PDB file of C-alpha atoms in Angstrom:
ATOM      1  CA  ASN A 588      26.414   8.109 -31.264  1.00 53.00           C
ATOM      2  CA  ALA A 589      24.522   7.624 -34.752  1.00 72.00           C
ATOM      3  CA  GLY A 590      21.827   5.069 -34.834  1.00 92.00           C
ATOM      4  CA  VAL A 591      21.110   3.006 -37.791  1.00 96.00           C
ATOM      5  CA  MET A 592      20.908   5.253 -40.343  1.00 96.00           C
ATOM      6  CA  GLN A 593      18.834   4.243 -43.627  1.00 97.00           C
ATOM      7  CA  ASN A 594      18.317   6.369 -47.383  1.00 97.00           C
ATOM      8  CA  PRO A 595      16.398   7.482 -48.503  1.00 97.00           C
ATOM      9  CA  ARG A 596      13.832   8.305 -46.832  1.00 97.00           C
ATOM     10  CA  HIS A 597      11.027   7.678 -49.236  1.00 97.00           C
ATOM     11  CA  LEU A 598      11.729   7.417 -53.310  1.00 98.00           C
ATOM     12  CA  VAL A 599       9.386   6.947 -55.496  1.00 98.00           C
ATOM     13  CA  ARG A 600       9.535   4.829 -58.847  1.00 98.00           C
ATOM     14  CA  ARG A 601       7.569   4.262 -61.788  1.00 98.00           C
ATOM     15  CA  ARG A 602       6.743   0.655 -62.427  1.00 97.00           C
ATOM     16  CA  GLY A 603      10.148  -0.964 -64.573  1.00 97.00           C
ATOM     17  CA  GLN A 604      12.206   0.831 -62.416  1.00 98.00           C
ATOM     18  CA  GLU A 605      14.585  -0.400 -60.284  1.00 98.00           C
ATOM     19  CA  ALA A 606      14.935   0.798 -56.725  1.00 98.00           C
ATOM     20  CA  ARG A 607      18.552   0.973 -54.671  1.00 98.00           C
ATOM     21  CA  LEU A 608      17.285   0.828 -50.777  1.00 98.00           C
ATOM     22  CA  ARG A 609      20.996   1.700 -48.465  1.00 98.00           C
ATOM     23  CA  CYS A 610      21.939   1.256 -44.622  1.00 98.00           C
ATOM     24  CA  SER A 611      24.511   2.095 -42.461  1.00 97.00           C
ATOM     25  CA  PRO A 612      24.333  -0.040 -39.512  1.00 96.00           C
ATOM     26  CA  MET A 613      25.251   1.284 -35.746  1.00 94.00           C
ATOM     27  CA  LYS A 614      28.571   1.983 -35.695  1.00 91.00           C
ATOM     28  CA  GLY A 615      30.372  -1.554 -34.375  1.00 89.00           C
ATOM     29  CA  HIS A 616      28.044  -3.351 -35.895  1.00 91.00           C
ATOM     30  CA  SER A 617      28.323  -6.408 -38.898  1.00 91.00           C
ATOM     31  CA  HIS A 618      25.131  -8.436 -38.628  1.00 93.00           C
ATOM     32  CA  VAL A 619      22.443  -6.712 -40.942  1.00 96.00           C
ATOM     33  CA  TYR A 620      18.692  -8.010 -41.705  1.00 96.00           C
ATOM     34  CA  TRP A 621      15.585  -6.073 -43.876  1.00 97.00           C
ATOM     35  CA  TYR A 622      12.382  -6.111 -42.853  1.00 97.00           C
ATOM     36  CA  ARG A 623       9.640  -4.625 -45.178  1.00 97.00           C
ATOM     37  CA  GLN A 624       6.470  -3.624 -43.333  1.00 95.00           C
ATOM     38  CA  LEU A 625       4.087  -4.148 -46.366  1.00 93.00           C
ATOM     39  CA  PRO A 626       0.323  -2.060 -45.561  1.00 88.00           C
ATOM     40  CA  GLU A 627      -1.462  -2.599 -42.322  1.00 86.00           C
ATOM     41  CA  GLU A 628       0.863  -5.240 -42.055  1.00 90.00           C
ATOM     42  CA  GLY A 629       3.738  -6.257 -39.266  1.00 91.00           C
ATOM     43  CA  LEU A 630       7.135  -6.398 -40.560  1.00 94.00           C
ATOM     44  CA  LYS A 631       8.174  -9.720 -42.699  1.00 95.00           C
ATOM     45  CA  PHE A 632      11.881 -10.489 -42.776  1.00 95.00           C
ATOM     46  CA  MET A 633      13.235 -10.528 -45.743  1.00 96.00           C
ATOM     47  CA  VAL A 634      16.951 -11.320 -45.233  1.00 96.00           C
ATOM     48  CA  TYR A 635      20.029 -11.673 -43.308  1.00 95.00           C
ATOM     49  CA  LEU A 636      23.676 -10.494 -43.744  1.00 95.00           C
ATOM     50  CA  GLN A 637      26.808 -10.454 -42.566  1.00 94.00           C
ATOM     51  CA  LYS A 638      29.914  -8.535 -44.283  1.00 90.00           C
ATOM     52  CA  GLU A 639      30.122  -9.490 -47.555  1.00 90.00           C
ATOM     53  CA  ASN A 640      27.867 -13.122 -46.882  1.00 94.00           C
ATOM     54  CA  ILE A 641      24.627 -13.434 -47.674  1.00 95.00           C
ATOM     55  CA  ILE A 642      23.758 -15.532 -44.294  1.00 92.00           C
ATOM     56  CA  ASP A 643      19.777 -16.080 -44.727  1.00 92.00           C
ATOM     57  CA  GLU A 644      17.893 -15.034 -47.220  1.00 93.00           C
ATOM     58  CA  SER A 645      14.720 -17.175 -46.959  1.00 92.00           C
ATOM     59  CA  GLY A 646      11.927 -14.243 -46.918  1.00 93.00           C
ATOM     60  CA  MET A 647      13.391 -13.067 -50.011  1.00 95.00           C
ATOM     61  CA  PRO A 648      11.470 -13.149 -52.989  1.00 94.00           C
ATOM     62  CA  LYS A 649      12.829 -15.529 -55.283  1.00 90.00           C
ATOM     63  CA  GLU A 650      12.475 -13.038 -58.160  1.00 94.00           C
ATOM     64  CA  ARG A 651      13.578  -8.985 -58.733  1.00 97.00           C
ATOM     65  CA  PHE A 652      14.740  -8.924 -55.574  1.00 98.00           C
ATOM     66  CA  SER A 653      18.646  -8.872 -54.193  1.00 97.00           C
ATOM     67  CA  ALA A 654      20.619  -7.392 -50.988  1.00 97.00           C
ATOM     68  CA  GLU A 655      24.573  -7.172 -50.771  1.00 96.00           C
ATOM     69  CA  PHE A 656      26.669  -5.910 -47.771  1.00 96.00           C
ATOM     70  CA  PRO A 657      29.766  -4.888 -48.807  1.00 93.00           C
ATOM     71  CA  LYS A 658      33.455  -5.086 -46.897  1.00 91.00           C
ATOM     72  CA  GLU A 659      33.284  -1.318 -47.314  1.00 91.00           C
ATOM     73  CA  GLY A 660      29.715   0.806 -47.494  1.00 93.00           C
ATOM     74  CA  PRO A 661      26.217   0.453 -46.109  1.00 96.00           C
ATOM     75  CA  SER A 662      23.907  -2.497 -47.061  1.00 97.00           C
ATOM     76  CA  ILE A 663      22.055  -2.457 -50.078  1.00 98.00           C
ATOM     77  CA  LEU A 664      18.739  -3.915 -50.879  1.00 98.00           C
ATOM     78  CA  ARG A 665      17.947  -3.685 -54.739  1.00 98.00           C
ATOM     79  CA  ILE A 666      14.697  -4.505 -56.083  1.00 98.00           C
ATOM     80  CA  GLN A 667      14.647  -4.861 -60.068  1.00 98.00           C
ATOM     81  CA  GLN A 668      11.577  -4.015 -62.397  1.00 98.00           C
ATOM     82  CA  VAL A 669       9.358  -2.514 -59.881  1.00 98.00           C
ATOM     83  CA  VAL A 670       6.046  -3.534 -59.140  1.00 97.00           C
ATOM     84  CA  ARG A 671       3.028  -2.127 -57.739  1.00 96.00           C
ATOM     85  CA  GLY A 672       2.921  -4.112 -54.899  1.00 95.00           C
ATOM     86  CA  ASP A 673       6.232  -3.573 -54.229  1.00 97.00           C
ATOM     87  CA  SER A 674       4.829  -0.555 -52.189  1.00 97.00           C
ATOM     88  CA  ALA A 675       5.958  -0.629 -48.662  1.00 96.00           C
ATOM     89  CA  ALA A 676       8.058   0.153 -46.347  1.00 97.00           C
ATOM     90  CA  TYR A 677      11.179  -1.593 -45.596  1.00 98.00           C
ATOM     91  CA  PHE A 678      13.211  -1.337 -42.640  1.00 98.00           C
ATOM     92  CA  CYS A 679      16.784  -2.312 -41.916  1.00 97.00           C
ATOM     93  CA  ALA A 680      17.656  -3.565 -38.301  1.00 95.00           C
ATOM     94  CA  SER A 681      21.555  -3.826 -37.229  1.00 94.00           C
ATOM     95  CA  SER A 682      23.306  -5.892 -34.347  1.00 91.00           C
ATOM     96  CA  GLN A 683      26.787  -6.066 -33.038  1.00 89.00           C
ATOM     97  CA  SER A 684      26.159  -9.960 -33.605  1.00 83.00           C
ATOM     98  CA  GLN A 685      23.659 -13.086 -34.146  1.00 79.00           C
ATOM     99  CA  GLY A 686      21.296 -11.238 -31.883  1.00 71.00           C
ATOM    100  CA  ARG A 687      18.422 -11.688 -30.603  1.00 72.00           C
ATOM    101  CA  GLY A 688      15.307  -9.289 -31.303  1.00 70.00           C
ATOM    102  CA  ASN A 689      16.743  -6.999 -28.661  1.00 72.00           C
ATOM    103  CA  GLU A 690      20.259  -6.665 -29.892  1.00 82.00           C
ATOM    104  CA  GLN A 691      18.394  -5.476 -33.042  1.00 89.00           C
ATOM    105  CA  TYR A 692      17.943  -1.889 -33.582  1.00 91.00           C
ATOM    106  CA  PHE A 693      16.097  -0.480 -36.354  1.00 95.00           C
ATOM    107  CA  GLY A 694      16.515   2.538 -38.515  1.00 96.00           C
ATOM    108  CA  PRO A 695      13.649   4.351 -39.540  1.00 96.00           C
ATOM    109  CA  GLY A 696      12.868   2.756 -42.847  1.00 97.00           C
ATOM    110  CA  THR A 697      12.075   3.626 -46.435  1.00 98.00           C
ATOM    111  CA  ARG A 698       8.957   4.100 -47.772  1.00 97.00           C
ATOM    112  CA  LEU A 699       9.042   2.713 -51.521  1.00 97.00           C
ATOM    113  CA  THR A 700       5.983   4.163 -53.697  1.00 97.00           C
ATOM    114  CA  VAL A 701       5.618   2.393 -56.952  1.00 97.00           C
ATOM    115  CA  THR A 702       3.536   4.483 -59.446  1.00 96.00           C
TER     116      THR A 702
ATOM    117  CA  ASP B1084      -0.940 -18.193 -41.778  1.00 71.00           C
ATOM    118  CA  GLN B1085      -0.095 -15.713 -38.897  1.00 83.00           C
ATOM    119  CA  GLN B1086       1.517 -16.990 -36.048  1.00 92.00           C
ATOM    120  CA  VAL B1087       1.791 -14.222 -34.731  1.00 95.00           C
ATOM    121  CA  LYS B1088      -1.925 -11.946 -33.711  1.00 96.00           C
ATOM    122  CA  GLN B1089      -2.837  -9.099 -32.555  1.00 97.00           C
ATOM    123  CA  ASN B1090      -6.562  -8.820 -32.703  1.00 93.00           C
ATOM    124  CA  SER B1091      -7.895  -5.154 -31.949  1.00 95.00           C
ATOM    125  CA  PRO B1092      -6.514  -3.096 -34.663  1.00 95.00           C
ATOM    126  CA  SER B1093      -6.626   0.036 -32.538  1.00 97.00           C
ATOM    127  CA  LEU B1094      -7.393   0.521 -28.749  1.00 97.00           C
ATOM    128  CA  SER B1095      -7.146   4.178 -26.869  1.00 98.00           C
ATOM    129  CA  VAL B1096      -7.163   4.625 -23.400  1.00 98.00           C
ATOM    130  CA  GLN B1097      -7.531   8.158 -20.911  1.00 98.00           C
ATOM    131  CA  GLU B1098      -4.768   9.383 -19.824  1.00 98.00           C
ATOM    132  CA  GLY B1099      -3.716   7.853 -15.929  1.00 97.00           C
ATOM    133  CA  ARG B1100      -5.503   4.760 -16.492  1.00 98.00           C
ATOM    134  CA  ILE B1101      -4.156   1.053 -17.919  1.00 98.00           C
ATOM    135  CA  SER B1102      -3.354   0.898 -21.661  1.00 98.00           C
ATOM    136  CA  ILE B1103      -4.038  -3.452 -21.898  1.00 98.00           C
ATOM    137  CA  LEU B1104      -2.564  -4.726 -25.437  1.00 98.00           C
ATOM    138  CA  ASN B1105      -2.626  -8.361 -26.220  1.00 98.00           C
ATOM    139  CA  CYS B1106      -1.164 -10.341 -28.252  1.00 98.00           C
ATOM    140  CA  ASP B1107      -1.703 -14.346 -28.936  1.00 97.00           C
ATOM    141  CA  TYR B1108       0.513 -16.730 -30.661  1.00 96.00           C
ATOM    142  CA  THR B1109       0.616 -20.227 -32.890  1.00 94.00           C
ATOM    143  CA  ASN B1110       4.241 -21.408 -32.999  1.00 91.00           C
ATOM    144  CA  SER B1111       5.330 -23.323 -30.198  1.00 90.00           C
ATOM    145  CA  MET B1112       8.618 -22.786 -31.635  1.00 89.00           C
ATOM    146  CA  PHE B1113       8.298 -19.451 -30.046  1.00 91.00           C
ATOM    147  CA  ASP B1114      10.481 -18.937 -27.035  1.00 89.00           C
ATOM    148  CA  TYR B1115      11.200 -14.858 -26.831  1.00 92.00           C
ATOM    149  CA  PHE B1116       8.765 -12.832 -26.569  1.00 94.00           C
ATOM    150  CA  LEU B1117       9.003  -8.897 -27.820  1.00 94.00           C
ATOM    151  CA  TRP B1118       7.351  -5.764 -27.605  1.00 96.00           C
ATOM    152  CA  TYR B1119       8.183  -2.443 -29.678  1.00 95.00           C
ATOM    153  CA  LYS B1120       6.650   0.744 -30.191  1.00 97.00           C
ATOM    154  CA  LYS B1121       6.628   2.524 -33.169  1.00 95.00           C
ATOM    155  CA  TYR B1122       6.051   5.909 -33.988  1.00 95.00           C
ATOM    156  CA  PRO B1123       4.964   7.361 -37.299  1.00 91.00           C
ATOM    157  CA  ALA B1124       7.531   8.038 -39.472  1.00 87.00           C
ATOM    158  CA  GLU B1125      10.400   5.877 -37.196  1.00 91.00           C
ATOM    159  CA  GLY B1126      11.785   2.321 -37.276  1.00 93.00           C
ATOM    160  CA  PRO B1127      10.052   0.141 -33.863  1.00 94.00           C
ATOM    161  CA  THR B1128      12.282   0.703 -31.308  1.00 94.00           C
ATOM    162  CA  PHE B1129      12.379  -2.162 -28.701  1.00 92.00           C
ATOM    163  CA  LEU B1130       9.901  -1.722 -25.356  1.00 96.00           C
ATOM    164  CA  ILE B1131      10.639  -4.647 -23.702  1.00 95.00           C
ATOM    165  CA  SER B1132      10.995  -8.524 -23.322  1.00 94.00           C
ATOM    166  CA  ILE B1133      10.078 -11.990 -22.231  1.00 95.00           C
ATOM    167  CA  SER B1134      11.245 -15.448 -22.263  1.00 92.00           C
ATOM    168  CA  SER B1135       9.313 -18.317 -22.057  1.00 92.00           C
ATOM    169  CA  ILE B1136      10.456 -19.617 -18.497  1.00 93.00           C
ATOM    170  CA  LYS B1137       8.929 -17.005 -16.654  1.00 95.00           C
ATOM    171  CA  ASP B1138       5.795 -15.817 -17.077  1.00 96.00           C
ATOM    172  CA  LYS B1139       6.558 -11.471 -16.005  1.00 98.00           C
ATOM    173  CA  ASN B1140       8.690  -9.212 -16.551  1.00 97.00           C
ATOM    174  CA  GLU B1141       8.382  -5.513 -15.201  1.00 98.00           C
ATOM    175  CA  ASP B1142      10.670  -2.923 -16.561  1.00 96.00           C
ATOM    176  CA  GLY B1143       8.911   0.653 -15.200  1.00 97.00           C
ATOM    177  CA  ARG B1144       5.647   1.576 -16.705  1.00 98.00           C
ATOM    178  CA  PHE B1145       5.807  -1.537 -18.546  1.00 98.00           C
ATOM    179  CA  THR B1146       5.198  -4.689 -17.639  1.00 98.00           C
ATOM    180  CA  VAL B1147       4.752  -8.198 -19.860  1.00 98.00           C
ATOM    181  CA  PHE B1148       2.554 -11.786 -19.858  1.00 98.00           C
ATOM    182  CA  LEU B1149       3.150 -14.332 -20.564  1.00 98.00           C
ATOM    183  CA  ASN B1150       0.653 -17.538 -20.142  1.00 97.00           C
ATOM    184  CA  LYS B1151       2.151 -20.710 -22.294  1.00 95.00           C
ATOM    185  CA  SER B1152      -0.196 -22.640 -22.367  1.00 95.00           C
ATOM    186  CA  ALA B1153      -2.862 -20.232 -23.891  1.00 97.00           C
ATOM    187  CA  LYS B1154      -0.053 -18.587 -26.196  1.00 96.00           C
ATOM    188  CA  HIS B1155      -1.031 -15.316 -24.937  1.00 97.00           C
ATOM    189  CA  LEU B1156       0.712 -12.580 -23.637  1.00 97.00           C
ATOM    190  CA  SER B1157       0.232  -9.435 -23.054  1.00 98.00           C
ATOM    191  CA  LEU B1158       1.673  -6.237 -21.731  1.00 98.00           C
ATOM    192  CA  HIS B1159       0.137  -3.367 -19.725  1.00 98.00           C
ATOM    193  CA  ILE B1160       1.412  -0.075 -19.725  1.00 98.00           C
ATOM    194  CA  VAL B1161       0.449   2.104 -15.705  1.00 98.00           C
ATOM    195  CA  PRO B1162      -0.177   4.877 -15.713  1.00 98.00           C
ATOM    196  CA  SER B1163      -0.729   5.696 -19.881  1.00 98.00           C
ATOM    197  CA  GLN B1164       0.939   8.607 -20.883  1.00 98.00           C
ATOM    198  CA  PRO B1165      -0.059  10.844 -23.629  1.00 97.00           C
ATOM    199  CA  GLY B1166       3.261  10.546 -24.791  1.00 96.00           C
ATOM    200  CA  ASP B1167       2.182   6.420 -25.065  1.00 97.00           C
ATOM    201  CA  SER B1168       0.496   6.651 -28.120  1.00 98.00           C
ATOM    202  CA  ALA B1169       2.070   5.013 -30.799  1.00 98.00           C
ATOM    203  CA  VAL B1170       1.661   1.322 -32.981  1.00 96.00           C
ATOM    204  CA  TYR B1171       2.655  -0.879 -30.570  1.00 98.00           C
ATOM    205  CA  PHE B1172       4.166  -4.272 -31.802  1.00 97.00           C
ATOM    206  CA  CYS B1173       3.955  -7.462 -30.625  1.00 97.00           C
ATOM    207  CA  ALA B1174       6.961 -10.259 -31.895  1.00 95.00           C
ATOM    208  CA  ALA B1175       8.286 -13.520 -31.622  1.00 94.00           C
ATOM    209  CA  SER B1176      11.715 -15.392 -31.925  1.00 90.00           C
ATOM    210  CA  GLY B1177      13.004 -19.245 -31.359  1.00 84.00           C
ATOM    211  CA  ALA B1178      16.023 -20.350 -28.992  1.00 72.00           C
ATOM    212  CA  GLU B1179      18.735 -19.078 -29.036  1.00 69.00           C
ATOM    213  CA  ASN B1180      20.373 -21.928 -30.385  1.00 67.00           C
ATOM    214  CA  SER B1181      17.386 -21.865 -32.814  1.00 68.00           C
ATOM    215  CA  GLY B1182      19.722 -21.132 -35.855  1.00 70.00           C
ATOM    216  CA  ALA B1183      17.022 -19.356 -37.720  1.00 69.00           C
ATOM    217  CA  GLY B1184      14.541 -19.073 -34.995  1.00 73.00           C
ATOM    218  CA  SER B1185      17.144 -16.728 -32.978  1.00 78.00           C
ATOM    219  CA  TYR B1186      17.148 -14.116 -34.591  1.00 84.00           C
ATOM    220  CA  GLN B1187      14.207 -14.209 -37.316  1.00 89.00           C
ATOM    221  CA  LEU B1188      11.130 -12.069 -35.895  1.00 91.00           C
ATOM    222  CA  THR B1189       7.696 -12.745 -36.450  1.00 92.00           C
ATOM    223  CA  PHE B1190       5.396  -9.230 -36.280  1.00 95.00           C
ATOM    224  CA  GLY B1191       2.311  -8.606 -35.306  1.00 96.00           C
ATOM    225  CA  LYS B1192      -0.036  -6.444 -37.373  1.00 96.00           C
ATOM    226  CA  GLY B1193       0.686  -3.683 -34.905  1.00 96.00           C
ATOM    227  CA  THR B1194      -2.280  -2.052 -32.133  1.00 97.00           C
ATOM    228  CA  LYS B1195      -2.076   1.607 -32.146  1.00 97.00           C
ATOM    229  CA  LEU B1196      -3.082   2.836 -28.611  1.00 98.00           C
ATOM    230  CA  SER B1197      -4.415   6.046 -28.323  1.00 98.00           C
ATOM    231  CA  VAL B1198      -3.822   7.679 -25.443  1.00 98.00           C
ATOM    232  CA  ILE B1199      -6.637  10.451 -24.691  1.00 97.00           C
ATOM    233  CA  PRO B1200      -4.878  13.500 -22.217  1.00 94.00           C
TER     234      PRO B1200
END
């Protein structure tokens, strides 16, 4: 019974390149949340998606960041033209319904390093 | 503006003794509070939660206390074990029917607990 899966676990990109982070929710879960953890900080909400819909992207930077959760396949967080400040751990969580915290199950994260 | 604050970046405790991790919040709209445990290279794992209508919730060795008037909560671990060594995050969310507030978790910066054998 696989949990939330994220890949890659580690991603190194040069400034200006694109980063694609993937998240496969737990089986039976159709709600996905992305959080970002900057160094020495707590996790911060970025975006909440359901299949084919962005429900809340209030935590997403206005430029260069986008997210999708297609009908088939994983949720993707895309960062265009990465800058050093994008270096962080990106966590995905999933839930069966629009859940309160303990119903959100977190993946292991993708650690993005921008050189 | 940090709405959830964990003022102790680290804490060391002897095995068998009590660990007390503290958390303060500023947003009066928060009504549900959670503690997560995180090991290196892993995602946060839910540990215990408390609703604002309670002042205490217990689960085995873990107890969370909530003081609403002081906007303060604490996590007690008794007895502490070496396997408890991890970073502990305090998080908060709004009411069940508050829309975005119900699912957006606001996290503190974490406290690194080291339990010494």
